[in-house]
Coordinates of C-alpha atoms in Angstrom, one line a residue:
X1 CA -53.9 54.8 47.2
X2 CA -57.0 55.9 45.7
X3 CA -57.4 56.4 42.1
X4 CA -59.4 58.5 40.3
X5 CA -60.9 57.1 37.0
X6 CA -58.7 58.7 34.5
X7 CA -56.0 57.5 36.3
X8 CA -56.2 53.7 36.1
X9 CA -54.7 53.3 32.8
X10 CA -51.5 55.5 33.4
X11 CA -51.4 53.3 37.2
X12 CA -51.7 50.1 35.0
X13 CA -49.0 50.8 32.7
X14 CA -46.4 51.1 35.8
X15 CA -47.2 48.0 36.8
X16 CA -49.9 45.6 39.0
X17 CA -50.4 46.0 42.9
X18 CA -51.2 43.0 44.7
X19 CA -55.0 43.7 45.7
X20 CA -57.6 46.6 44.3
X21 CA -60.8 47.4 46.0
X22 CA -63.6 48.8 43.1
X23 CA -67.2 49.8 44.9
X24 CA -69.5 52.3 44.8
X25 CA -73.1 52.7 42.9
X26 CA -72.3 52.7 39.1
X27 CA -72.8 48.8 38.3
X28 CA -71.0 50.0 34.8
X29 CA -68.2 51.7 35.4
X30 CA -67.7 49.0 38.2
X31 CA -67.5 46.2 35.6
X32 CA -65.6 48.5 33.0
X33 CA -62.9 48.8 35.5
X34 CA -62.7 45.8 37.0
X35 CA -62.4 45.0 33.1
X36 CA -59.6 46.9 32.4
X37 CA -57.5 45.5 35.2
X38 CA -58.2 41.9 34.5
X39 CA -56.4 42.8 31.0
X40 CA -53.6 44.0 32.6
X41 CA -53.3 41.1 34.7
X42 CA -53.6 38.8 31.8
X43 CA -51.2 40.7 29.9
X44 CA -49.0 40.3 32.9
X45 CA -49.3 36.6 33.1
X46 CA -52.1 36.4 35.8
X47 CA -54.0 33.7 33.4
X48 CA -56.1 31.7 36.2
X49 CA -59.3 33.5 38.2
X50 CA -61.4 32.2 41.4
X51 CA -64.4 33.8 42.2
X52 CA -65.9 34.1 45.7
X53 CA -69.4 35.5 46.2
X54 CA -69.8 36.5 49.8
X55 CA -73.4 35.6 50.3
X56 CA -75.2 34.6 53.8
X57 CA -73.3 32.0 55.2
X58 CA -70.1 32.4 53.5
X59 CA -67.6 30.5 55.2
X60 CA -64.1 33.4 55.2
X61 CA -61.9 30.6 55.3
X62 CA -62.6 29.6 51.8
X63 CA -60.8 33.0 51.4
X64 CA -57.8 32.1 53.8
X65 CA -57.6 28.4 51.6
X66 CA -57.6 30.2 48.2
X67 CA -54.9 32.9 49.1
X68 CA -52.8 29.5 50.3
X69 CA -53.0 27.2 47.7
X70 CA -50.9 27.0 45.0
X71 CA -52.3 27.1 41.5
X72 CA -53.1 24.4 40.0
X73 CA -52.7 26.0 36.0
X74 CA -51.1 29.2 35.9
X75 CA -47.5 30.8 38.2
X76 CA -49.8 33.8 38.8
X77 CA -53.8 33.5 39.5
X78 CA -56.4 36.6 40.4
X79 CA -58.7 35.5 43.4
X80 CA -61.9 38.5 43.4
X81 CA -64.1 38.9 46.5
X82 CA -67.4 39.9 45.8
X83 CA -69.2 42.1 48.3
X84 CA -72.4 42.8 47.6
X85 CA -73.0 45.1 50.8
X86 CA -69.7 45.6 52.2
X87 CA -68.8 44.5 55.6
X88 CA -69.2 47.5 57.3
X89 CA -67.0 49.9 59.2
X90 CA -65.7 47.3 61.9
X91 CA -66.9 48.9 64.8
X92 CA -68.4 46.0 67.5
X93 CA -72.1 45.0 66.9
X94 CA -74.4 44.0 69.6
X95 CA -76.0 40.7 69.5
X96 CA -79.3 42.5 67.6
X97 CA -77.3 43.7 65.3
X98 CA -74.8 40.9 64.8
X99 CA -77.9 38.6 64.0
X100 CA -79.5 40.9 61.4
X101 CA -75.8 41.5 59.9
X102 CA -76.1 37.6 59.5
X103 CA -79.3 37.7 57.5
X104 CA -78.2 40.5 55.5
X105 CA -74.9 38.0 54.8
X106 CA -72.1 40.7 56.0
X107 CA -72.3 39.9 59.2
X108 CA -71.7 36.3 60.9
X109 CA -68.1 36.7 60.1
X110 CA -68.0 40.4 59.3
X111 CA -65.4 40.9 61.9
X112 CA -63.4 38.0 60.2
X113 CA -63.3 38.9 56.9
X114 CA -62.0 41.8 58.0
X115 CA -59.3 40.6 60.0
X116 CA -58.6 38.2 56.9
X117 CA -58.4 41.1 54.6
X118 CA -56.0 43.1 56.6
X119 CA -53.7 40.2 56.6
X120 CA -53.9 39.7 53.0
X121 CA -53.1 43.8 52.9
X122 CA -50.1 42.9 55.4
X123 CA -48.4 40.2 53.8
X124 CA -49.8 39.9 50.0
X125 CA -49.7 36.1 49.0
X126 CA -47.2 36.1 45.8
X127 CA -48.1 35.9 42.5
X128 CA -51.8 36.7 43.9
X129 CA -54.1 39.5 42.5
X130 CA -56.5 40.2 44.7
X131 CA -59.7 42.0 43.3
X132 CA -62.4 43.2 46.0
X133 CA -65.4 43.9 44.4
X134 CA -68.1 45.5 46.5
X135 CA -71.5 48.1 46.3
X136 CA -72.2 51.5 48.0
X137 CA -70.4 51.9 51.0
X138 CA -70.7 54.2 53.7
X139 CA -68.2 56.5 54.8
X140 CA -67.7 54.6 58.0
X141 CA -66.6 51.7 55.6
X142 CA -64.4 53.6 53.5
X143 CA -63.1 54.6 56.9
X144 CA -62.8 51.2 58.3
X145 CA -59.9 48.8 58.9
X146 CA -60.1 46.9 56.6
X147 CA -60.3 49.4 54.0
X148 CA -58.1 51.4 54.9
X149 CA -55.5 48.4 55.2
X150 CA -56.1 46.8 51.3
X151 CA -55.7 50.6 50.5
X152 CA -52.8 51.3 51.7
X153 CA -51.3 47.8 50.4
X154 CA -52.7 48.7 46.5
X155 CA -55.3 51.0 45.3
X156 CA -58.6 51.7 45.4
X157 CA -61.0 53.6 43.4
X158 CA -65.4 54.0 43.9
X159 CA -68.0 55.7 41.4
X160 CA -70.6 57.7 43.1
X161 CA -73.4 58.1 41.1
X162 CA -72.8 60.2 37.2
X163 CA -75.1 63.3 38.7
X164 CA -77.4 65.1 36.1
X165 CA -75.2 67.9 35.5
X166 CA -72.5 65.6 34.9
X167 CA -74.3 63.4 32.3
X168 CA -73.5 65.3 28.9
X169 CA -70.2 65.8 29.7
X170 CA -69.9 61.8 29.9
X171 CA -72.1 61.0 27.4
X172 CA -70.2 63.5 25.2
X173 CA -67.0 61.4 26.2
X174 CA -68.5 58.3 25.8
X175 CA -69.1 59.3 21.8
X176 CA -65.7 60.6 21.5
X177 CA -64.5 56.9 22.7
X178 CA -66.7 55.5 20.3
X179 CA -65.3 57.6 17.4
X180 CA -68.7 59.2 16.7
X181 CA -69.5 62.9 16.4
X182 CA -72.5 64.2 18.3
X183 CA -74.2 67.4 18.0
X184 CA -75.5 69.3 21.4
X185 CA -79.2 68.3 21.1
X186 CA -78.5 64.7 20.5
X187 CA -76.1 64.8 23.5
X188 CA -79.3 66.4 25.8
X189 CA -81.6 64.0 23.9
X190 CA -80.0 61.0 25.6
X191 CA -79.4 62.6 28.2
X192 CA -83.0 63.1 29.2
X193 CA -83.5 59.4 28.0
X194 CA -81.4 57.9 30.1
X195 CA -80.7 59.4 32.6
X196 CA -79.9 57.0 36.0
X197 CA -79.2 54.4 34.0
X198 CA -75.5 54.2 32.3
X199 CA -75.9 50.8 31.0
X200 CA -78.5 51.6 28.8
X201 CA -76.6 54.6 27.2
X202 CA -73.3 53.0 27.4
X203 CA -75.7 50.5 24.9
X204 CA -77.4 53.1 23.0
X205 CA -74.0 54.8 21.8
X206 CA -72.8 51.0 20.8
X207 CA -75.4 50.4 18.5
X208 CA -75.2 54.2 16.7
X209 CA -71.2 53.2 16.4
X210 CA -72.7 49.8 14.4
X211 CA -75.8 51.7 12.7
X212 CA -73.9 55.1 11.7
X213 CA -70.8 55.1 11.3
X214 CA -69.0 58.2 10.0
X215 CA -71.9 60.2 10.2
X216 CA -72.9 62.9 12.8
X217 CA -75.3 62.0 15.1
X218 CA -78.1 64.5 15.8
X219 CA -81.4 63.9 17.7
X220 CA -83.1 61.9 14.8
X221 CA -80.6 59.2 15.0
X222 CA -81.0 59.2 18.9
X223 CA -84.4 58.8 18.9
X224 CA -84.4 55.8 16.1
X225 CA -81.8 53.9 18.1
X226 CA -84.1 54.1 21.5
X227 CA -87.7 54.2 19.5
X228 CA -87.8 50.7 21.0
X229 CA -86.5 50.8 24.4
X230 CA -88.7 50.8 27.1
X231 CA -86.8 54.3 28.7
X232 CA -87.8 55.8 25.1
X233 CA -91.3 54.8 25.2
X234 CA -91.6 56.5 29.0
X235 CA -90.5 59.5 27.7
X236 CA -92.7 59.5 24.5
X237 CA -95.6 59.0 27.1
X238 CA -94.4 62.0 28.6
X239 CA -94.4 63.9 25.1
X240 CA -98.1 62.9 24.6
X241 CA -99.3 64.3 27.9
X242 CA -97.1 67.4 27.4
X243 CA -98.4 68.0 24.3
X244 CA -102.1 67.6 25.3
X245 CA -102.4 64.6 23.4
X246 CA -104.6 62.5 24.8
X247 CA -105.8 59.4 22.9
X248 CA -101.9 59.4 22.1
X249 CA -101.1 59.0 26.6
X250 CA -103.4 56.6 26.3
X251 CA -102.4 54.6 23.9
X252 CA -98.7 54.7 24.7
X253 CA -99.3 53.5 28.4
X254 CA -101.0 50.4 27.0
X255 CA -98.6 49.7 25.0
X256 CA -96.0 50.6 28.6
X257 CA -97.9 47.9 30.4
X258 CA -98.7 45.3 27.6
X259 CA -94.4 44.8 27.5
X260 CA -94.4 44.5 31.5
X261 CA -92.8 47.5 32.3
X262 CA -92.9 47.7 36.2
X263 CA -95.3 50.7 37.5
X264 CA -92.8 51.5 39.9
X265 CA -90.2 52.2 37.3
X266 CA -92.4 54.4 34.7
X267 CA -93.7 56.3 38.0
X268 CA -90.1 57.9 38.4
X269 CA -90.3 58.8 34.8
X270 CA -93.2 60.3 35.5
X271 CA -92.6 62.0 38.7
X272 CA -89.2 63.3 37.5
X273 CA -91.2 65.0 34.6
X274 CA -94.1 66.4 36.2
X275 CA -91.0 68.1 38.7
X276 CA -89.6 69.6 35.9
X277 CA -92.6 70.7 34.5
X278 CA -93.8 72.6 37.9
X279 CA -90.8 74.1 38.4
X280 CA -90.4 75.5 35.0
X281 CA -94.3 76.7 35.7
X282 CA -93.6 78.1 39.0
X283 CA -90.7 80.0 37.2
X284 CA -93.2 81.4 34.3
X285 CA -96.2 82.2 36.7
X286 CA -93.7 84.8 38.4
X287 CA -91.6 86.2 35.2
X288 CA -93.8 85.2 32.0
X289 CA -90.5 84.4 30.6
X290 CA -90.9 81.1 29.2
X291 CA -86.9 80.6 27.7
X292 CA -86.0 81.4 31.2
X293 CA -88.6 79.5 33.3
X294 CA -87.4 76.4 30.9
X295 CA -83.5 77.1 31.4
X296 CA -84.4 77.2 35.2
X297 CA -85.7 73.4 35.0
X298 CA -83.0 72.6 33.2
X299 CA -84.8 72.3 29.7
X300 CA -82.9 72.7 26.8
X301 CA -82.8 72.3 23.1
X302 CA -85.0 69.5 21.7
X303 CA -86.2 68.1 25.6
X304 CA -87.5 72.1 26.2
X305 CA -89.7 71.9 23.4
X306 CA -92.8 69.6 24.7
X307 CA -92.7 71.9 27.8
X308 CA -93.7 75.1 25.8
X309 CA -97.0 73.9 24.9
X310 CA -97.5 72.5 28.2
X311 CA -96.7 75.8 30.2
X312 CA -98.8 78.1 27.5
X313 CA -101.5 75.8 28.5
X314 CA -101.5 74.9 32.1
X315 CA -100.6 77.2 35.7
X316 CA -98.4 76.0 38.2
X317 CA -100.9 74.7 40.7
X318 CA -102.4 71.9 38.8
X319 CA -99.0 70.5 38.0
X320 CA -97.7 70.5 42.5
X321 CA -101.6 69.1 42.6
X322 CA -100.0 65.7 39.9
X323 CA -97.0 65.3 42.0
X324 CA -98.9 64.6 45.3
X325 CA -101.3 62.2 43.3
X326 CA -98.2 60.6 42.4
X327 CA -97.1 59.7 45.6
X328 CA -100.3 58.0 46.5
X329 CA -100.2 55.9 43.0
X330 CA -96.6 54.8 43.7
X331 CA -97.5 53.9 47.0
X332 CA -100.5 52.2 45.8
X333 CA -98.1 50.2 43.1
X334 CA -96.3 48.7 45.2
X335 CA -99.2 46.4 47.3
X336 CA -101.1 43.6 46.3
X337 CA -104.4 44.2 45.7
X338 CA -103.6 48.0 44.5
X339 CA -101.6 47.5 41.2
X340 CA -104.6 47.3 39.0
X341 CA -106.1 50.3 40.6
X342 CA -102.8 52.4 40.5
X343 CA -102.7 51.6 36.6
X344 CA -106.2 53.2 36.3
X345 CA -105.3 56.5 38.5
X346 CA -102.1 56.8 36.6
X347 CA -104.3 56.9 33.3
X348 CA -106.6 59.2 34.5
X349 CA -103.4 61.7 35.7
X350 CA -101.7 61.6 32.9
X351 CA -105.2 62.3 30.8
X352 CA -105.7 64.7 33.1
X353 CA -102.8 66.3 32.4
X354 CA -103.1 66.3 29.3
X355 CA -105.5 68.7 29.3
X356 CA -108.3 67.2 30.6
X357 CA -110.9 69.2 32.9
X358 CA -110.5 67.2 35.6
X359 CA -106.3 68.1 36.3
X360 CA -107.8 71.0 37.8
X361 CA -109.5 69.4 40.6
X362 CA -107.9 68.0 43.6
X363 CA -106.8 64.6 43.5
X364 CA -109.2 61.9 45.1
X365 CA -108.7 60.6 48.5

């Protein structure tokens, strides 16, 4: 069966199945999940755990041997398959792409892993909890044999990814779970911080639980639990430039790169920025209605506010002009010999955009 989130616990409480397949692209919820279940199986006497990492050249049978050995320590025992990549939707390869499924250490014995796990899903060892733990997968996997089999035979649930929409609402829950009290803005404050990245949220609400308790958390307290993060000091880059600060840009990317943030990472920052920025300018070149142009980038509360003064200052054109010149920086980033010349462009963007003369010319070939 598949499970939806908020229905683990009430499935938990009417007892085990003998094998639960947890995937999908949320690394935290994952582990939260997987988590919860291992409590339950201790709680139900499942005290012993093997581990098997399916990495290239895993040998399946170490699978078949650990569902058919007795335990050593414990009547009951949970054996977890790791899957980093999945095995795929079970359809027949070719020999090309057999070999590269080898490399990529799902394939080699894809097919029998399969054919192992659908015999587990048959005839369930006893006293054996089996846990498959694997990434993203495809529909076509979530389709497959295999799948289909250990789903039938227990339960399955998989996180897509929390979308931006969806991120207050979470976050919001997440408080609530943590017994704090957030106000709106500090909810959209975090929001903005940390977007993509659940861990570090899930974090950031543990340490205001330790640092203020029984108090109501608004965007100051957000921003002093993150002041040191590297996610918060992306964002206060972003600030600078929006605010047409520019010794302050400057200053703040040193200080990015002196703690070894990777240029990759602080360019989707950027990029993700500079897109909300031009569409909130495309927006205001056509209505002049700057609450509306920042509602229609999805700018609210405290987060709209550096946009203001960036949008009284700067036209639409400019901004689409930044977000091509980001491309060729990122691209540049990510050779050899071009990360110490994609630092310098980004510099002289985000000066640029800061209010600089030159954001109005094209970008440099």
């Amino acid at each position: 069966m598949q499970l939806k989130p908020a229905q683990l616990a009430p499935h938990l409480k009417q007892g085990l199945k003998p094998v639960y397949v947890v995937a999908g692209e949320e690394p935290l919820l994952i582990q939260e999940t997987l988590d919860t279940i291992r409590a339950a199986a201790r709680k139900d006497g499942y005290s012993e755990r093997e581990v098997l990492e399916v990495t290239p050249g895993f040998q399946w049978n170490r699978l078949a041997e650990a569902c058919a050995s007795l335990s050593l320590f414990a009547s009951r025992r949970i054996i977890e398959l790791h899957i980093p990549r999945g095995l795929g939707g079970g359809r027949a390869k070719s020999d090309e792409e057999s070999d590269g499924a080898e490399e990529s250490g799902t394939g080699g014995g894809a097919q029998e892993g399969a054919k192992l796990l659908q015999q587990f899903a048959a005839s369930p060892p006893p006293d054996t909890l089996l846990l498959v733990v694997a990434g993203a997968l495809d529909k076509r996997a979530q389709g497959s044999a295999w799948f289909t089999a250990l789903d039938g035979a227990g339960a399955s649930l998989y996180f897509w990814p929390v979308r931006p929409e969806e991120l207050p609402a979470w976050i919001t829950a997440r408080f609530k779970s943590a017994g704090l009290d957030a106000d709106a803005e500090a909810v959209s404050e975090l929001a903005e911080r940390t977007e993509g990245n659940l861990l570090a949220c899930a974090q950031d609400i543990e340490k205001m639980k330790l640092l203020f308790p029984n108090t109501r958390i608004g965007v100051a307290q957000v921003r002093e639990v993150v002041a040191d993060s590297a996610h918060f000091e992306a964002f206060d880059l972003i600030d600078k430039m929006l605010a047409g600060d520019g010794a302050g840009t400057a200053r703040s990317l040193a200080r990015i790169r002196e703690e070894g943030v990777p240029l990759p990472q602080l360019m989707g920052a950027v990029t993700y920025s500079l897109r909300q920025w031009a569409t909130a300018a495309v927006a205001y070149a056509k209505t002049r209605n700057l609450e509306a142009a920042l509602a229609d980038a999805r700018l609210f509360g405290a987060r709209a506010r550096p946009y203001e003064a960036a949008l009284r200052r700067s036209h639409g054109m400019p901004v689409l002009r930044a977000l091509a010149r980001c491309a060729k920086i990122d691209r540049l980033s990510k050779t050899t010999d071009g990360k110490e010349a994609a630092w310098e462009d980004l510099l002289e963007l985000l000066l640029a955009a800061a209010g600089k003369p030159a954001f109005n010319a094209p970008p440099r070939s």
